[in-house]
Coordinates of C-alpha atoms and ligand atoms in Angstrom, one line a residue:
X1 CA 34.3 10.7 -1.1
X2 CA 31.2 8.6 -1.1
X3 CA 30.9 9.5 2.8
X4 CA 31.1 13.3 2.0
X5 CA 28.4 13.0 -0.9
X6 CA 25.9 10.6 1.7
X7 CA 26.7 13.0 4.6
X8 CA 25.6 16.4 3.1
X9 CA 22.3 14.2 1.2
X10 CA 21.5 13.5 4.9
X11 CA 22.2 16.9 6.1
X12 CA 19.7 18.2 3.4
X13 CA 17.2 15.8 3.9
X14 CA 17.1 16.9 7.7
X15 CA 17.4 20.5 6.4
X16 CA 14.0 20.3 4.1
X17 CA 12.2 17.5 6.7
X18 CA 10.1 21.0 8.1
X19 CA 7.1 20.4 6.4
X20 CA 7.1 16.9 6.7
X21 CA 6.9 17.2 10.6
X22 CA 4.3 20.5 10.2
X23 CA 2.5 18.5 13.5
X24 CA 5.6 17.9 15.4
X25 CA 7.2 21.7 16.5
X26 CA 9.5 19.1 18.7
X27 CA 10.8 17.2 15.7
X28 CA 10.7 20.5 13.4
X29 CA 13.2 22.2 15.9
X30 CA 15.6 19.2 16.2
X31 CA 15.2 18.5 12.2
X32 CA 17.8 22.1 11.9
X33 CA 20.2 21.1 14.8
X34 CA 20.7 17.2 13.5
X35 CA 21.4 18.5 10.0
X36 CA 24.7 20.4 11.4
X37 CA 26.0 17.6 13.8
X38 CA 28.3 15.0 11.5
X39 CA 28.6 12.4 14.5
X40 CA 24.6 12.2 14.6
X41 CA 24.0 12.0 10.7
X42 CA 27.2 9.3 10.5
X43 CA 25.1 7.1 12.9
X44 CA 21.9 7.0 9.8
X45 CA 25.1 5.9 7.4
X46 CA 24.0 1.9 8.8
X47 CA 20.6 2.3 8.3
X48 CA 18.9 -0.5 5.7
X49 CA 18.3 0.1 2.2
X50 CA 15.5 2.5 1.5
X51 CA 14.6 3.7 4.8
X52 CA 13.9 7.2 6.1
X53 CA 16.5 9.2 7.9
X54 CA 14.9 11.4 9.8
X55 CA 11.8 9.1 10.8
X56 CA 14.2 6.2 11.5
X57 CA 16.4 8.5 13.8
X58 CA 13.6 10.0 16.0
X59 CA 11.9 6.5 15.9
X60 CA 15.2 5.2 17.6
X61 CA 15.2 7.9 20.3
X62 CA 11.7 7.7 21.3
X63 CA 12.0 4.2 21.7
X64 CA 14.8 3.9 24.2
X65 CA 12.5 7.2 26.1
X66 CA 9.1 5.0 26.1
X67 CA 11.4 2.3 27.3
X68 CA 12.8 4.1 30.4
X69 CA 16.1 5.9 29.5
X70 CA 16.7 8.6 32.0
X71 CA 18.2 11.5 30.0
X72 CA 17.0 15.4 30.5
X73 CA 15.4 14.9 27.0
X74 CA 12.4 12.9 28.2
X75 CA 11.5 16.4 29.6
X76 CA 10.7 17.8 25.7
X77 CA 8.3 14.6 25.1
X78 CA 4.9 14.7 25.8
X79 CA 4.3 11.5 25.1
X80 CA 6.5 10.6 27.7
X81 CA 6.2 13.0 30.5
X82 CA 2.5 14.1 29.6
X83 CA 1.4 17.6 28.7
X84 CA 3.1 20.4 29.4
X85 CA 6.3 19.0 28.2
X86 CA 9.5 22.0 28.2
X87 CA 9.6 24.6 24.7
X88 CA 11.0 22.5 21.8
X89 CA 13.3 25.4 21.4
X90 CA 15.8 24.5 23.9
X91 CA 15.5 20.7 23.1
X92 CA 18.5 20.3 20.1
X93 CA 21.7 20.4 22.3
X94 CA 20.0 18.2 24.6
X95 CA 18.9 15.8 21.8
X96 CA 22.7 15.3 20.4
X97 CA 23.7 15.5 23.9
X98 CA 21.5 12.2 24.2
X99 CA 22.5 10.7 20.5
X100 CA 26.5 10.9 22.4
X101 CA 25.8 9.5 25.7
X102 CA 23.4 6.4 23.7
X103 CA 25.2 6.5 20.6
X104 CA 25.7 2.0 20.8
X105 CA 22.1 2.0 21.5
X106 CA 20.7 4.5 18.8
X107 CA 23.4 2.7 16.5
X108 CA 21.8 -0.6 17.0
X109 CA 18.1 0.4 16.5
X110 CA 19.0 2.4 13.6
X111 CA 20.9 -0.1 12.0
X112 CA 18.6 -2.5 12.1
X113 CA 14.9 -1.0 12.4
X114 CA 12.3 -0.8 9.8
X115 CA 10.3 2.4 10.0
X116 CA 7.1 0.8 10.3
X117 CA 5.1 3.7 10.9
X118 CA 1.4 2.1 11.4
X119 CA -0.8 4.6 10.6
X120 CA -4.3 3.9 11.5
X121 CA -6.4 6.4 9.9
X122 CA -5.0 5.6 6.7
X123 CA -7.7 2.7 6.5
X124 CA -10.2 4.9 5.5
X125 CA -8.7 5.0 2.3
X126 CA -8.5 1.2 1.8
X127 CA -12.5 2.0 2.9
X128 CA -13.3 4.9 0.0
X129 CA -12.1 2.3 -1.9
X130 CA -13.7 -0.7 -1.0
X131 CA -17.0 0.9 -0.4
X132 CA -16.5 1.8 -4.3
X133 CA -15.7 -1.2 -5.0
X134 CA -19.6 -2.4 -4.0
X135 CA -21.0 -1.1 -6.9
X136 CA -18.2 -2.3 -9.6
X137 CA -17.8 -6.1 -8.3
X138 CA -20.4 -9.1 -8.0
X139 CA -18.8 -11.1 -5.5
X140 CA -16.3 -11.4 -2.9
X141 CA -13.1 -8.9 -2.8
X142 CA -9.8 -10.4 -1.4
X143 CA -8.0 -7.8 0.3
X144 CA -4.1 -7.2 0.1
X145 CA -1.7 -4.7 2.0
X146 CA 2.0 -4.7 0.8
X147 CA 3.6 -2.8 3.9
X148 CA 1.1 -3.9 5.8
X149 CA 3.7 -3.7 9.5
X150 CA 1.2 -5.0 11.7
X151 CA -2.0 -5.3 9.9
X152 CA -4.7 -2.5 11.1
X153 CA -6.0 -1.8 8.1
X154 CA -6.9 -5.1 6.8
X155 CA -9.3 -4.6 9.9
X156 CA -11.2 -2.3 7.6
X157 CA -14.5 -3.5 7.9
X158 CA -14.5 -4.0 11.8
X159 CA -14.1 -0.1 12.8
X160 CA -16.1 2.8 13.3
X161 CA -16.2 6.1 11.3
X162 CA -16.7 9.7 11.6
X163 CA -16.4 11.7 8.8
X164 CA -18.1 14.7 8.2
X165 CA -20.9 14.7 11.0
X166 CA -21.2 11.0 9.9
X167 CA -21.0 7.8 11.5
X168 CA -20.6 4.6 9.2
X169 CA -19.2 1.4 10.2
X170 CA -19.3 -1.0 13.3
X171 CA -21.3 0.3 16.2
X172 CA -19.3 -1.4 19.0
X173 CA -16.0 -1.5 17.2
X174 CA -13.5 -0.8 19.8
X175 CA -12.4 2.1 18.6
X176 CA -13.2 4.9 15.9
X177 CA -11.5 6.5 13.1
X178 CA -12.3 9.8 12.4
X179 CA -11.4 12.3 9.9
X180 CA -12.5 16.3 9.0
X181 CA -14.6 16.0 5.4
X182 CA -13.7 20.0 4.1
X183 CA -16.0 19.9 1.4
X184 CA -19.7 21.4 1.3
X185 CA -20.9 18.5 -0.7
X186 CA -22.0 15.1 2.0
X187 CA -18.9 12.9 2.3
X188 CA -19.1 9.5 0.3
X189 CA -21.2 6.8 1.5
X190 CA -18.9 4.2 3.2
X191 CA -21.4 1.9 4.6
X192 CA -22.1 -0.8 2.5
X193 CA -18.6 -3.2 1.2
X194 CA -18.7 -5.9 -0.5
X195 CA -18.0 -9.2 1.0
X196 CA -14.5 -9.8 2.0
X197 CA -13.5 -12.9 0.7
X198 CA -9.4 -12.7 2.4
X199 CA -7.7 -10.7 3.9
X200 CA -3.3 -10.8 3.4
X201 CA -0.3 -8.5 4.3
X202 CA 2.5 -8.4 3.0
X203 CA 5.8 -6.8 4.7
X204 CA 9.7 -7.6 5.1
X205 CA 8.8 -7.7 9.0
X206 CA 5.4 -8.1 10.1
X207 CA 5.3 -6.5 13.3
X208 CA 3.9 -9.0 15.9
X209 CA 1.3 -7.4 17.9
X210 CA 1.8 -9.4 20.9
X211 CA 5.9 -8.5 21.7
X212 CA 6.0 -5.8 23.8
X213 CA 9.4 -4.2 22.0
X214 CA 7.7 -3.8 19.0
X215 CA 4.5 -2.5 20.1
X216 CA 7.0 0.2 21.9
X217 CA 8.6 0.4 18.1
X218 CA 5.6 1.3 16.4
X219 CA 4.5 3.6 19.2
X220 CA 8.0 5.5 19.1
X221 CA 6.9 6.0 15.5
X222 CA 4.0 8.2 16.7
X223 CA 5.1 11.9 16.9
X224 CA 5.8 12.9 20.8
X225 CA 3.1 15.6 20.4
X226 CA 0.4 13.2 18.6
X227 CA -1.5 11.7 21.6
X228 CA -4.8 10.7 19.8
X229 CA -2.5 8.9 17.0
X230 CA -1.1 6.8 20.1
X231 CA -4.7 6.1 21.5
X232 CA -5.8 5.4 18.2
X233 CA -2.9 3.1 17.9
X234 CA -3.4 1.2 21.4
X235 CA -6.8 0.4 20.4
X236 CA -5.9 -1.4 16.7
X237 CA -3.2 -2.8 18.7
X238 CA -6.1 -4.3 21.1
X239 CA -7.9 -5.6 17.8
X240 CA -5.1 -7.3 15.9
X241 CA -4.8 -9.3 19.3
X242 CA -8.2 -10.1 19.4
X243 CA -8.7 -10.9 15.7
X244 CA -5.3 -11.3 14.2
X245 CA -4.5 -11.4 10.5
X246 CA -1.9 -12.5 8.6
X247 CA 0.7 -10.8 7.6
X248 CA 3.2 -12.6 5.3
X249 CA 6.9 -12.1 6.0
X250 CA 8.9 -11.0 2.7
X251 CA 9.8 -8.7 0.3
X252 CA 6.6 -7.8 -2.0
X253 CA 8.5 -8.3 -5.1
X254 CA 9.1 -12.0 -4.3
X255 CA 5.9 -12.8 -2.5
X256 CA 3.2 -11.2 -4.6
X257 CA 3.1 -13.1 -7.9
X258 CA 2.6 -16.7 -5.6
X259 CA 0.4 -15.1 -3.6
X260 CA -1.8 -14.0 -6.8
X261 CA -1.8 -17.1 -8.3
X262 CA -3.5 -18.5 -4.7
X263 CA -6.3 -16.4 -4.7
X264 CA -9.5 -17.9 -6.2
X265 CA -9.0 -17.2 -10.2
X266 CA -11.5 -14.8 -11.5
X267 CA -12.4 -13.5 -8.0
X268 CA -11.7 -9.8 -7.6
X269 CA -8.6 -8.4 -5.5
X270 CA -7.6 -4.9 -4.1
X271 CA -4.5 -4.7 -3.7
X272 CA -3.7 -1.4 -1.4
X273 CA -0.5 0.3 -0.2
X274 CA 0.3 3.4 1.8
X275 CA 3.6 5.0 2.4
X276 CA 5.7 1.7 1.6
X277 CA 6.8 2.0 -2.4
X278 CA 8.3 5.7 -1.1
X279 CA 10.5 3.1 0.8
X280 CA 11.4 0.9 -1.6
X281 CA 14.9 1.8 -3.4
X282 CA 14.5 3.7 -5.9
X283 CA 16.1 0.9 -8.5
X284 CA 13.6 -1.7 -7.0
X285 CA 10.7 0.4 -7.7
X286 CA 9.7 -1.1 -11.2
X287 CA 9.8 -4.6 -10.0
X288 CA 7.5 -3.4 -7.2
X289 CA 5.3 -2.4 -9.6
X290 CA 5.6 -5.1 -11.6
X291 CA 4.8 -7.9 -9.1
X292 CA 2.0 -6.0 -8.0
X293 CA 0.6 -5.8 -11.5
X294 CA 1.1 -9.7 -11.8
X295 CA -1.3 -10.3 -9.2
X296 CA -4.1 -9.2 -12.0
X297 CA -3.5 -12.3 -14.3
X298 CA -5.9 -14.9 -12.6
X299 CA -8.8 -12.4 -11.4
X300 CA -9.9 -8.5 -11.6
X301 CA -7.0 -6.2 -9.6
X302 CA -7.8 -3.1 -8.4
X303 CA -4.5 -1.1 -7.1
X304 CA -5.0 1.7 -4.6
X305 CA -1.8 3.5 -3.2
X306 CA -1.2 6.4 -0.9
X307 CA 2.0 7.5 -1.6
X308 CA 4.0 11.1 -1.9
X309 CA 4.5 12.4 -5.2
X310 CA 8.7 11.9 -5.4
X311 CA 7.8 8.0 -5.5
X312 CA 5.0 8.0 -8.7
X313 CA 3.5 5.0 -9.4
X314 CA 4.7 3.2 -12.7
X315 CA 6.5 6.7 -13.3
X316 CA 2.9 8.7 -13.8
X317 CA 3.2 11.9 -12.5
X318 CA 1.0 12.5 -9.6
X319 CA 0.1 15.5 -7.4
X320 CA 0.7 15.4 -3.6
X321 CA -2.5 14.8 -1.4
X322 CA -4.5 12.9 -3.9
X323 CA -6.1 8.9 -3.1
X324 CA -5.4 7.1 -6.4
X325 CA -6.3 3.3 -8.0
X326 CA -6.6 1.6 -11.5
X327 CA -9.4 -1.3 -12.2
X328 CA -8.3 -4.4 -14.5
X329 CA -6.3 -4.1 -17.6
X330 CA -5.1 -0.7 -17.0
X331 CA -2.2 0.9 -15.2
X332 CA -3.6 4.0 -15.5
X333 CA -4.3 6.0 -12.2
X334 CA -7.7 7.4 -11.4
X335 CA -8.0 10.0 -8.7
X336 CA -10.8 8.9 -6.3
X337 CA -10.8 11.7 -3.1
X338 CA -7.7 14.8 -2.0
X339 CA -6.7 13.6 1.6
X340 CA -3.7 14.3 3.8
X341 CA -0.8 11.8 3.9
X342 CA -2.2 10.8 7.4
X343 CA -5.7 11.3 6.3
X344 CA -6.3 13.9 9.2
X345 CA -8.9 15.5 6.5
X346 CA -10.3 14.3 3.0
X347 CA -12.1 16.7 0.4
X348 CA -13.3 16.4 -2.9
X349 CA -11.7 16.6 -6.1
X350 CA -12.8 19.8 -7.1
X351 CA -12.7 21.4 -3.8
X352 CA -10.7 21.3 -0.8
X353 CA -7.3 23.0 0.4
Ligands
SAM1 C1 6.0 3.4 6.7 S1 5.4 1.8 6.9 C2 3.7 2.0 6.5 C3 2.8 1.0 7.1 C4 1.3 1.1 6.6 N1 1.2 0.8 5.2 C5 0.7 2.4 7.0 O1 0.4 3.2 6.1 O2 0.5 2.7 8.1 C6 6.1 0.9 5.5 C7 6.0 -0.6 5.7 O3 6.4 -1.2 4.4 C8 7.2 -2.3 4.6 N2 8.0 -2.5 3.4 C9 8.9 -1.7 2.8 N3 9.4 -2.2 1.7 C10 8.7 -3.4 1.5 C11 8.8 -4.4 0.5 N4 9.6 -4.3 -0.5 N5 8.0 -5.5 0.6 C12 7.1 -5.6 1.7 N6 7.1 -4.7 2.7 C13 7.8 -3.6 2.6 C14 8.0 -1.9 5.9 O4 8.5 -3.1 6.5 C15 7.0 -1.2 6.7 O5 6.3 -2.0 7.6

């Protein structure tokens, strides 16, 4: 019985996953044929606690591509056979035809994977935020990511920007993050930060930068059709080898409270995260929440999360597409900028889409 309830939730969840891949027609056409195939949603049945079907499933796919598989579907990927790659709408019997043929090796990856989706242009959130933070703190701010896979954000001050006809940042970063501003008033200023006095993440599996399976993981992540996401990506790859950060292994719950109580007391924090509580079960959610919140008793914490609305932070109810944090002694979100889940654009408040 159990099966038949977890097999039609999956079916759905492939079913509505349209407008989560609105930038991936390739993954938008095999989103309707995987939610009517039972063999392919039995094989997301193994997947860990908390993890996303239909990311986890494509990740798995496009990693055995990028790693050499020869199958007709590597025809349908652009980010394996270059542009033009063949009309997405012939690519679902092919796809299941591939999921049968590899079904061991999909099994495996799916089974025991993390969808560690690093998405680089998300630090310009942690940036909003810090550059904020300038004008609230005396002092140094210790930076936190919970989710932080393999650390590119905590590399927020060593990037360049564009953002609305602007350029803030490190001149000769290697690479630039840029983002459309849709708003007729100037963008924020994000050049001055405070000093950084740390810099931690936290994940269940810090991705290391320098094993060549899972750099292919976290590309196979990247939508087939995204190229500048995967330059983008190669380049923070390049800096977290150059400058590497640490990234503690664990489960945030556990690790955050210690990791609070070794931060210089009285010294600010900013504790970010970005599409990670959204993959935290749901049941775990309020001890998520509550070990972040414990990192606030020795020194001022600032919380900024990106996450979708279906996973609102200490149960608040929040809008989709909105940048959010609380100062100290508060849990109570303040919206700071509207942006897009991948922050592809950021607007205003009061304006925007
Ligand atoms: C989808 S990725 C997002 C990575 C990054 N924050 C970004 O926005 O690009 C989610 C990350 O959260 C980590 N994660 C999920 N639950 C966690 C938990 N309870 N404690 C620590 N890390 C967790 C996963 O391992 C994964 O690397």
């Amino acid at each position: 019985m159990t099966t038949v309830v977890e097999l039609s939730e999956l079916a759905e969840h492939f079913r509505q996953s349209d407008a989560t891949f609105g930038a991936s027609p390739l993954y938008r056409e095999l989103c309707g044929v995987v939610a009517d195939d039972e063999p392919t949603l039995e094989l997301l049945m193994r997947r860990r606690p908390g993890q996303q079907p239909s990311f986890l499933l494509f990740g798995a796919v496009h990693h055995l591509l990028l790693g050499g598989v020869e199958h007709e579907l590597r025809d349908f990927y652009p980010s394996v056979v270059g542009t033009p790659a063949r009309d997405p709408a012939a690519a679902g019997p092919v796809f299941l035809d591939f999921c049968r043929l590899h079904r061991d090796q999909v099994a495996e990856l799916v089974g025991t994977r993390l969808v560690q989706s690093n998405v680089v242009r998300r630090v310009l959130a942690l940036r909003c935020a810090l550059a904020a933070l300038r004008d609230l703190v005396d002092g140094p701010v210790h930076l936190v990511e919970v989710g932080a896979s393999a650390g590119f954000h905590l590399h927020v001050d060593r990037y360049r920007y564009r953002l609305g006809g602007r350029d803030f940042g490190s001149p000769d970063a290697r690479l630039t993050v840029e983002s459309e501003w849709r708003g007729d008033a100037p963008p924020p200023e994000l050049t001055h930060l405070p000093e950084i006095g740390s810099r931690t993440g936290v994940d269940l599996h810090p991705v290391d930068v320098r094993d060549p399976d899972q750099r292919r993981w976290l590309r196979a992540l990247v939508w087939p059709e995204d190229r500048p996401a995967a330059g983008l990506l190669d380049a923070a790859l390049a800096q977290a080898v150059a400058e590497p950060v640490r990234v503690i292994a664990g489960d945030a719950i556990d690790v955050c409270p210690d990791l609070g109580r070794q931060l210089p007391a009285g010294e600010a924090r900013l504790v970010f995260h970005a599409a990670t509580r959204m993959h935290v079960p749901a049941d775990r959610r309020a001890a998520f929440d509550q070990a972040i919140d414990s990192m606030g008793a020795d020194g001022p914490l600032y919380h900024l999360w990106l996450e979708p609305a279906f996973a609102p932070h200490h149960g608040e109810r929040a809008d989709e597409g909105l940048l959010a944090w609380h100062g100290p002694d508060t849990t109570r979100p303040v919206n700071l900028v509207r942006v897009d889940g991948h922050l592809r654009w950021m607007a205003p408040l009061d304006g925007g889409p």
